[in-house]
PDB file of C-alpha atoms in Angstrom:
ATOM      1  CA  MET A   1       0.000   0.001  -0.001  1.00 46.00           C
ATOM      2  CA  ASN A   2       1.389   3.406  -1.013  1.00 50.00           C
ATOM      3  CA  THR A   3       0.800   5.882   1.796  1.00 60.00           C
ATOM      4  CA  THR A   4       3.123   8.634   0.567  1.00 66.00           C
ATOM      5  CA  PHE A   5       1.669  12.058  -0.183  1.00 69.00           C
ATOM      6  CA  SER A   6       0.875  13.066  -3.733  1.00 69.00           C
ATOM      7  CA  ASP A   7       2.776  15.961  -5.297  1.00 67.00           C
ATOM      8  CA  GLN A   8      -0.225  18.197  -4.594  1.00 73.00           C
ATOM      9  CA  GLN A   9      -0.350  17.196  -0.931  1.00 74.00           C
ATOM     10  CA  PHE A  10       3.372  17.861  -0.493  1.00 65.00           C
ATOM     11  CA  GLU A  11       3.019  21.245  -2.172  1.00 71.00           C
ATOM     12  CA  LEU A  12       0.110  22.241   0.072  1.00 70.00           C
ATOM     13  CA  CYS A  13       1.609  20.864   3.270  1.00 76.00           C
ATOM     14  CA  TYR A  14       5.308  21.758   2.975  1.00 76.00           C
ATOM     15  CA  PRO A  15       5.759  25.177   1.348  1.00 82.00           C
ATOM     16  CA  GLU A  16       9.173  26.786   1.757  1.00 84.00           C
ATOM     17  CA  GLY A  17       9.264  28.624   5.081  1.00 87.00           C
ATOM     18  CA  ILE A  18       6.675  26.401   6.772  1.00 87.00           C
ATOM     19  CA  ASP A  19       9.125  25.892   9.652  1.00 88.00           C
ATOM     20  CA  PHE A  20       8.218  29.456  10.757  1.00 92.00           C
ATOM     21  CA  HIS A  21       4.554  28.474  11.242  1.00 93.00           C
ATOM     22  CA  TRP A  22       3.339  28.484  14.863  1.00 94.00           C
ATOM     23  CA  TRP A  23       2.272  24.835  14.605  1.00 94.00           C
ATOM     24  CA  TYR A  24       5.786  23.672  13.757  1.00 93.00           C
ATOM     25  CA  ILE A  25       7.481  26.032  16.209  1.00 94.00           C
ATOM     26  CA  ALA A  26       5.303  24.825  19.101  1.00 95.00           C
ATOM     27  CA  ARG A  27       5.530  21.142  18.238  1.00 95.00           C
ATOM     28  CA  ASN A  28       9.296  21.337  17.714  1.00 95.00           C
ATOM     29  CA  ARG A  29       9.676  22.921  21.142  1.00 95.00           C
ATOM     30  CA  LEU A  30       7.641  20.129  22.731  1.00 95.00           C
ATOM     31  CA  LEU A  31       9.604  17.478  20.851  1.00 96.00           C
ATOM     32  CA  ALA A  32      12.913  19.054  21.829  1.00 96.00           C
ATOM     33  CA  SER A  33      11.976  18.873  25.510  1.00 95.00           C
ATOM     34  CA  ILE A  34      11.026  15.195  25.125  1.00 95.00           C
ATOM     35  CA  LEU A  35      14.183  14.320  23.196  1.00 96.00           C
ATOM     36  CA  ARG A  36      16.413  15.987  25.768  1.00 95.00           C
ATOM     37  CA  ARG A  37      14.941  13.723  28.446  1.00 94.00           C
ATOM     38  CA  GLU A  38      15.564  10.701  26.258  1.00 92.00           C
ATOM     39  CA  SER A  39      19.043  11.514  24.986  1.00 88.00           C
ATOM     40  CA  ASP A  40      22.686  11.685  25.917  1.00 87.00           C
ATOM     41  CA  SER A  41      25.765  12.773  23.995  1.00 84.00           C
ATOM     42  CA  ASP A  42      25.694   9.606  21.866  1.00 90.00           C
ATOM     43  CA  SER A  43      22.004   9.721  20.924  1.00 95.00           C
ATOM     44  CA  VAL A  44      21.050   9.842  17.252  1.00 97.00           C
ATOM     45  CA  PHE A  45      17.410  10.258  16.229  1.00 98.00           C
ATOM     46  CA  LEU A  46      15.813   9.476  12.882  1.00 98.00           C
ATOM     47  CA  GLU A  47      12.508  10.999  11.794  1.00 98.00           C
ATOM     48  CA  VAL A  48      10.712   8.457   9.618  1.00 98.00           C
ATOM     49  CA  GLY A  49       8.372  10.065   7.096  1.00 94.00           C
ATOM     50  CA  CYS A  50       9.964  13.482   7.506  1.00 94.00           C
ATOM     51  CA  GLY A  51       8.471  15.062   4.386  1.00 89.00           C
ATOM     52  CA  ARG A  52      10.699  17.906   3.266  1.00 89.00           C
ATOM     53  CA  GLY A  53      12.375  18.104   6.668  1.00 92.00           C
ATOM     54  CA  PRO A  54      10.955  21.094   8.614  1.00 90.00           C
ATOM     55  CA  VAL A  55      11.087  19.155  11.882  1.00 94.00           C
ATOM     56  CA  VAL A  56      14.613  17.915  11.211  1.00 96.00           C
ATOM     57  CA  LYS A  57      15.645  21.536  10.713  1.00 93.00           C
ATOM     58  CA  GLY A  58      13.832  22.743  13.812  1.00 93.00           C
ATOM     59  CA  LEU A  59      15.234  20.060  16.099  1.00 96.00           C
ATOM     60  CA  ARG A  60      18.761  20.438  14.767  1.00 96.00           C
ATOM     61  CA  ASP A  61      18.442  24.150  15.547  1.00 94.00           C
ATOM     62  CA  PHE A  62      17.877  23.024  19.164  1.00 95.00           C
ATOM     63  CA  GLY A  63      21.240  21.237  19.028  1.00 95.00           C
ATOM     64  CA  LEU A  64      19.795  17.723  18.714  1.00 96.00           C
ATOM     65  CA  ASN A  65      21.328  15.103  16.429  1.00 97.00           C
ATOM     66  CA  VAL A  66      18.302  14.431  14.237  1.00 98.00           C
ATOM     67  CA  HIS A  67      18.221  13.053  10.703  1.00 98.00           C
ATOM     68  CA  GLY A  68      15.281  12.305   8.441  1.00 98.00           C
ATOM     69  CA  VAL A  69      14.157   9.783   5.861  1.00 97.00           C
ATOM     70  CA  GLU A  70      11.229  10.145   3.463  1.00 95.00           C
ATOM     71  CA  LEU A  71       9.826   7.433   1.209  1.00 93.00           C
ATOM     72  CA  ALA A  72       8.667   9.938  -1.422  1.00 89.00           C
ATOM     73  CA  ALA A  73      11.276  11.492  -3.691  1.00 89.00           C
ATOM     74  CA  VAL A  74      10.927  15.105  -2.542  1.00 88.00           C
ATOM     75  CA  GLU A  75      13.315  18.046  -2.360  1.00 89.00           C
ATOM     76  CA  PRO A  76      14.293  18.835   1.263  1.00 91.00           C
ATOM     77  CA  ILE A  77      13.866  22.395   2.471  1.00 87.00           C
ATOM     78  CA  GLN A  78      16.855  24.700   2.632  1.00 88.00           C
ATOM     79  CA  GLY A  79      19.357  23.853   5.351  1.00 90.00           C
ATOM     80  CA  VAL A  80      18.705  20.128   5.782  1.00 92.00           C
ATOM     81  CA  GLN A  81      19.683  18.637   2.437  1.00 94.00           C
ATOM     82  CA  ALA A  82      22.660  16.890   4.060  1.00 95.00           C
ATOM     83  CA  PHE A  83      20.514  15.365   6.807  1.00 97.00           C
ATOM     84  CA  VAL A  84      17.467  14.094   4.877  1.00 97.00           C
ATOM     85  CA  ASP A  85      17.342  11.018   2.644  1.00 95.00           C
ATOM     86  CA  SER A  86      14.383  11.123   0.249  1.00 94.00           C
ATOM     87  CA  GLY A  87      13.065   8.349  -1.944  1.00 94.00           C
ATOM     88  CA  VAL A  88      14.290   5.789   0.616  1.00 94.00           C
ATOM     89  CA  ASP A  89      12.573   3.291   2.917  1.00 96.00           C
ATOM     90  CA  ALA A  90      13.960   3.624   6.458  1.00 97.00           C
ATOM     91  CA  CYS A  91      14.320  -0.158   6.697  1.00 96.00           C
ATOM     92  CA  ASP A  92      16.512  -0.154   3.569  1.00 96.00           C
ATOM     93  CA  LEU A  93      19.128   2.211   4.953  1.00 97.00           C
ATOM     94  CA  PRO A  94      22.558   0.566   5.288  1.00 96.00           C
ATOM     95  CA  LEU A  95      22.869  -1.508   8.466  1.00 97.00           C
ATOM     96  CA  GLU A  96      25.841   0.578   9.588  1.00 96.00           C
ATOM     97  CA  ARG A  97      23.625   3.674   9.597  1.00 96.00           C
ATOM     98  CA  ARG A  98      20.677   1.922  11.205  1.00 97.00           C
ATOM     99  CA  SER A  99      22.974   0.675  13.965  1.00 97.00           C
ATOM    100  CA  ARG A 100      23.788   4.261  14.975  1.00 97.00           C
ATOM    101  CA  ILE A 101      20.135   5.207  15.494  1.00 98.00           C
ATOM    102  CA  THR A 102      18.986   5.185  19.130  1.00 97.00           C
ATOM    103  CA  GLY A 103      15.581   6.821  18.696  1.00 97.00           C
ATOM    104  CA  LEU A 104      12.865   6.984  16.048  1.00 98.00           C
ATOM    105  CA  LEU A 105      10.370   9.796  15.493  1.00 98.00           C
ATOM    106  CA  LEU A 106       7.094   9.081  13.708  1.00 98.00           C
ATOM    107  CA  LEU A 107       5.359  12.426  13.621  1.00 97.00           C
ATOM    108  CA  ASP A 108       1.834  12.351  12.219  1.00 96.00           C
ATOM    109  CA  VAL A 109       2.625   9.178  10.300  1.00 95.00           C
ATOM    110  CA  ILE A 110       0.682   6.206  11.656  1.00 97.00           C
ATOM    111  CA  GLU A 111      -2.754   7.766  11.112  1.00 97.00           C
ATOM    112  CA  HIS A 112      -2.097   7.190   7.394  1.00 94.00           C
ATOM    113  CA  LEU A 113      -1.962   3.411   7.933  1.00 96.00           C
ATOM    114  CA  PRO A 114      -5.059   1.202   8.216  1.00 95.00           C
ATOM    115  CA  GLU A 115      -3.118  -1.178  10.490  1.00 96.00           C
ATOM    116  CA  PRO A 116       0.043   0.439  11.888  1.00 97.00           C
ATOM    117  CA  GLU A 117       1.159  -2.500  14.054  1.00 97.00           C
ATOM    118  CA  PRO A 118       2.945  -4.583  11.352  1.00 96.00           C
ATOM    119  CA  PHE A 119       4.704  -1.476  10.049  1.00 96.00           C
ATOM    120  CA  LEU A 120       5.872  -0.451  13.530  1.00 97.00           C
ATOM    121  CA  GLU A 121       7.003  -3.965  14.392  1.00 96.00           C
ATOM    122  CA  LYS A 122       9.093  -4.212  11.222  1.00 96.00           C
ATOM    123  CA  LEU A 123      10.496  -0.729  11.716  1.00 96.00           C
ATOM    124  CA  ALA A 124      11.548  -1.327  15.320  1.00 96.00           C
ATOM    125  CA  GLY A 125      13.130  -4.630  14.322  1.00 95.00           C
ATOM    126  CA  SER A 126      15.303  -2.926  11.707  1.00 96.00           C
ATOM    127  CA  PHE A 127      17.227  -0.767  14.192  1.00 97.00           C
ATOM    128  CA  PRO A 128      19.360  -2.901  16.543  1.00 95.00           C
ATOM    129  CA  ASN A 129      20.240  -0.201  19.084  1.00 95.00           C
ATOM    130  CA  LEU A 130      16.831   1.412  19.399  1.00 96.00           C
ATOM    131  CA  SER A 131      15.870   2.579  22.899  1.00 96.00           C
ATOM    132  CA  VAL A 132      12.944   4.953  22.308  1.00 97.00           C
ATOM    133  CA  ILE A 133      10.193   5.640  19.769  1.00 98.00           C
ATOM    134  CA  ILE A 134       8.284   8.926  19.859  1.00 98.00           C
ATOM    135  CA  ILE A 135       4.977   9.136  18.037  1.00 98.00           C
ATOM    136  CA  THR A 136       2.642  12.078  17.443  1.00 98.00           C
ATOM    137  CA  VAL A 137      -0.824  11.770  15.937  1.00 98.00           C
ATOM    138  CA  PRO A 138      -3.942  13.824  15.219  1.00 98.00           C
ATOM    139  CA  ALA A 139      -6.217  13.421  18.229  1.00 98.00           C
ATOM    140  CA  CYS A 140      -9.917  13.136  19.023  1.00 98.00           C
ATOM    141  CA  GLN A 141     -12.274  11.648  16.456  1.00 97.00           C
ATOM    142  CA  GLU A 142     -14.961  14.204  17.322  1.00 97.00           C
ATOM    143  CA  ILE A 143     -13.038  16.898  15.415  1.00 97.00           C
ATOM    144  CA  TRP A 144     -12.730  14.829  12.234  1.00 96.00           C
ATOM    145  CA  SER A 145     -12.989  17.045   9.151  1.00 96.00           C
ATOM    146  CA  ASN A 146     -12.330  17.334   5.434  1.00 95.00           C
ATOM    147  CA  PHE A 147      -8.680  17.964   6.388  1.00 94.00           C
ATOM    148  CA  ASP A 148      -8.409  14.348   7.585  1.00 95.00           C
ATOM    149  CA  ASP A 149     -10.108  13.086   4.433  1.00 94.00           C
ATOM    150  CA  PHE A 150      -7.842  15.108   2.153  1.00 92.00           C
ATOM    151  CA  TYR A 151      -4.607  13.911   3.787  1.00 92.00           C
ATOM    152  CA  GLY A 152      -5.636  10.267   3.920  1.00 91.00           C
ATOM    153  CA  HIS A 153      -6.136   9.770   7.654  1.00 95.00           C
ATOM    154  CA  TYR A 154      -7.735   6.548   8.861  1.00 97.00           C
ATOM    155  CA  ARG A 155      -8.395   7.764  12.402  1.00 97.00           C
ATOM    156  CA  ARG A 156      -7.710  10.370  15.052  1.00 98.00           C
ATOM    157  CA  TYR A 157      -6.284   8.918  18.250  1.00 98.00           C
ATOM    158  CA  THR A 158      -7.018   9.058  21.970  1.00 98.00           C
ATOM    159  CA  LEU A 159      -4.506   8.343  24.733  1.00 98.00           C
ATOM    160  CA  ASP A 160      -6.233   5.009  25.350  1.00 97.00           C
ATOM    161  CA  MET A 161      -5.698   4.083  21.705  1.00 98.00           C
ATOM    162  CA  LEU A 162      -1.997   4.929  21.980  1.00 98.00           C
ATOM    163  CA  ASP A 163      -1.753   2.792  25.102  1.00 97.00           C
ATOM    164  CA  ASP A 164      -3.541  -0.075  23.334  1.00 97.00           C
ATOM    165  CA  LEU A 165      -1.044   0.228  20.483  1.00 97.00           C
ATOM    166  CA  SER A 166       1.891  -0.293  22.849  1.00 96.00           C
ATOM    167  CA  ALA A 167       0.164  -3.288  24.438  1.00 96.00           C
ATOM    168  CA  GLN A 168      -0.354  -4.934  21.036  1.00 96.00           C
ATOM    169  CA  LEU A 169       3.335  -4.442  20.218  1.00 96.00           C
ATOM    170  CA  ASN A 170       4.510  -5.459  23.692  1.00 96.00           C
ATOM    171  CA  TRP A 171       6.148  -2.052  24.098  1.00 97.00           C
ATOM    172  CA  THR A 172       6.229   0.053  27.255  1.00 96.00           C
ATOM    173  CA  THR A 173       4.514   3.452  27.292  1.00 96.00           C
ATOM    174  CA  LYS A 174       6.829   5.763  29.209  1.00 96.00           C
ATOM    175  CA  ARG A 175       4.433   8.708  28.963  1.00 95.00           C
ATOM    176  CA  ALA A 176       1.745  10.142  26.725  1.00 97.00           C
ATOM    177  CA  GLY A 177      -0.383  13.245  26.552  1.00 96.00           C
ATOM    178  CA  TYR A 178      -2.453  15.633  24.491  1.00 97.00           C
ATOM    179  CA  PHE A 179      -1.164  18.936  23.151  1.00 96.00           C
ATOM    180  CA  PHE A 180      -2.529  21.850  21.107  1.00 96.00           C
ATOM    181  CA  ARG A 181      -5.513  22.308  23.418  1.00 94.00           C
ATOM    182  CA  LEU A 182      -6.167  25.906  22.305  1.00 92.00           C
ATOM    183  CA  PRO A 183      -7.358  24.954  18.780  1.00 94.00           C
ATOM    184  CA  TYR A 184      -9.520  22.099  20.096  1.00 96.00           C
ATOM    185  CA  LEU A 185     -12.707  24.045  20.889  1.00 95.00           C
ATOM    186  CA  PRO A 186     -12.756  26.031  17.610  1.00 96.00           C
ATOM    187  CA  LEU A 187     -12.207  22.830  15.613  1.00 96.00           C
ATOM    188  CA  ARG A 188     -14.859  21.016  17.657  1.00 96.00           C
ATOM    189  CA  LEU A 189     -17.327  23.787  16.804  1.00 96.00           C
ATOM    190  CA  MET A 190     -16.361  23.752  13.122  1.00 95.00           C
ATOM    191  CA  SER A 191     -16.837  19.995  13.002  1.00 92.00           C
ATOM    192  CA  ALA A 192     -20.250  20.228  14.687  1.00 92.00           C
ATOM    193  CA  LEU A 193     -21.373  22.916  12.229  1.00 94.00           C
ATOM    194  CA  GLY A 194     -19.957  21.137   9.189  1.00 92.00           C
ATOM    195  CA  ILE A 195     -17.562  23.995   8.390  1.00 95.00           C
ATOM    196  CA  LYS A 196     -14.717  22.856   6.166  1.00 96.00           C
ATOM    197  CA  ARG A 197     -11.075  23.495   6.997  1.00 94.00           C
ATOM    198  CA  ASP A 198      -8.503  24.894   4.607  1.00 92.00           C
ATOM    199  CA  THR A 199      -6.317  21.993   3.490  1.00 90.00           C
ATOM    200  CA  GLN A 200      -3.367  24.228   2.625  1.00 88.00           C
ATOM    201  CA  MET A 201      -0.622  25.156   5.093  1.00 88.00           C
ATOM    202  CA  TYR A 202       0.641  28.709   4.577  1.00 90.00           C
ATOM    203  CA  ALA A 203       4.201  29.716   5.375  1.00 91.00           C
ATOM    204  CA  PRO A 204       4.136  33.048   7.233  1.00 94.00           C
ATOM    205  CA  GLY A 205       5.860  36.023   5.630  1.00 95.00           C
ATOM    206  CA  LYS A 206       8.442  37.991   7.579  1.00 95.00           C
ATOM    207  CA  ALA A 207       5.845  40.441   8.890  1.00 96.00           C
ATOM    208  CA  MET A 208       3.718  37.627  10.338  1.00 97.00           C
ATOM    209  CA  ARG A 209       6.500  35.582  11.896  1.00 96.00           C
ATOM    210  CA  PRO A 210       6.392  37.461  15.240  1.00 96.00           C
ATOM    211  CA  VAL A 211       2.667  36.668  15.443  1.00 96.00           C
ATOM    212  CA  HIS A 212       3.363  32.985  14.874  1.00 95.00           C
ATOM    213  CA  ARG A 213       6.062  33.033  17.560  1.00 95.00           C
ATOM    214  CA  LEU A 214       3.534  34.594  19.943  1.00 95.00           C
ATOM    215  CA  VAL A 215       0.931  31.922  19.206  1.00 94.00           C
ATOM    216  CA  SER A 216       3.549  29.217  19.723  1.00 94.00           C
ATOM    217  CA  SER A 217       4.383  30.791  23.096  1.00 94.00           C
ATOM    218  CA  LEU A 218       0.710  30.573  24.091  1.00 92.00           C
ATOM    219  CA  CYS A 219       0.861  26.871  23.293  1.00 91.00           C
ATOM    220  CA  ARG A 220       3.849  26.613  25.600  1.00 88.00           C
ATOM    221  CA  VAL A 221       1.834  28.267  28.377  1.00 91.00           C
ATOM    222  CA  GLU A 222      -0.975  25.743  27.922  1.00 89.00           C
ATOM    223  CA  GLU A 223       1.544  22.926  28.425  1.00 85.00           C
ATOM    224  CA  THR A 224       2.437  24.279  31.861  1.00 87.00           C
ATOM    225  CA  VAL A 225      -1.113  25.177  32.944  1.00 90.00           C
ATOM    226  CA  LEU A 226      -3.248  22.311  31.622  1.00 89.00           C
ATOM    227  CA  SER A 227      -2.999  18.607  32.385  1.00 87.00           C
ATOM    228  CA  ILE A 228      -1.750  16.390  29.586  1.00 88.00           C
ATOM    229  CA  GLN A 229      -5.074  14.546  29.970  1.00 91.00           C
ATOM    230  CA  VAL A 230      -7.035  17.595  28.717  1.00 94.00           C
ATOM    231  CA  ARG A 231      -8.067  16.874  25.157  1.00 96.00           C
ATOM    232  CA  GLY A 232      -6.237  18.604  22.328  1.00 96.00           C
ATOM    233  CA  THR A 233      -5.980  18.390  18.569  1.00 97.00           C
ATOM    234  CA  SER A 234      -2.804  16.282  18.768  1.00 98.00           C
ATOM    235  CA  ALA A 235      -1.344  13.645  21.044  1.00 98.00           C
ATOM    236  CA  TYR A 236       2.082  12.134  21.661  1.00 98.00           C
ATOM    237  CA  ALA A 237       3.459   8.948  23.161  1.00 98.00           C
ATOM    238  CA  VAL A 238       6.970   7.965  24.211  1.00 98.00           C
ATOM    239  CA  TYR A 239       7.564   4.220  23.927  1.00 98.00           C
ATOM    240  CA  ARG A 240      10.294   1.816  24.935  1.00 96.00           C
ATOM    241  CA  PRO A 241      10.215  -0.850  22.209  1.00 95.00           C
ATOM    242  CA  GLN A 242      10.657  -4.534  22.838  1.00 83.00           C
ATOM    243  CA  ARG A 243      14.027  -5.926  21.847  1.00 66.00           C
ATOM    244  CA  VAL A 244      13.507  -8.134  18.817  1.00 56.00           C
ATOM    245  CA  ALA A 245      15.718 -10.016  16.412  1.00 48.00           C
ATOM    246  CA  LEU A 246      17.220  -7.692  13.816  1.00 57.00           C
ATOM    247  CA  GLN A 247      15.407  -7.647  10.475  1.00 57.00           C
ATOM    248  CA  THR A 248      18.028  -7.045   7.803  1.00 53.00           C
TER     249      THR A 248
END
């Protein structure tokens, strides 16, 4: 099954400069805090399904050793060409490279799979020194919209669903939580009223970048004020995978 984005989807979702969007700034900050807890000086992370690499760029700007791999043959954004492999299956990377990876990031990936368990099991088994897998997903089925249809989502997740996923894989859930609570109520209302979302992501111009930084700061405030159990538009889970025989 081919779950890669079409050229149109990539164009709409990854315009040049999208890394300045509040959504990416806020999520990168959250991911950086998680990765710092899970890393030491020898840690190397690989983002699987990285698209054109805006997260790779953002996390490397935080000083984290993050690389990316994308199954579709796309052009990486400026600044990460040396750290992103496109047109490559992560499991087909040379064993020497896979052996250096200690953590995998699957950021808004598994919702594109009808049954993610076989994919995740194979992926984890292809990296012999893996100690952590971090997953983010769209959350809460009640805010399903045309956006999910357009980008080929099969579901939006709850924390219970993420916990069930780890149980099926015999992984350990170290922690999990919702984020992006601020957009939840507006999107819940739009869903209830049948209002369609714009399926295009817009990179902010220079004049709007301070506004996007401000919005991302508000998202940071919500992380400190609200419980991770409060529903949001996205969710994350940090897993310790089961050690399995290497799949070469």
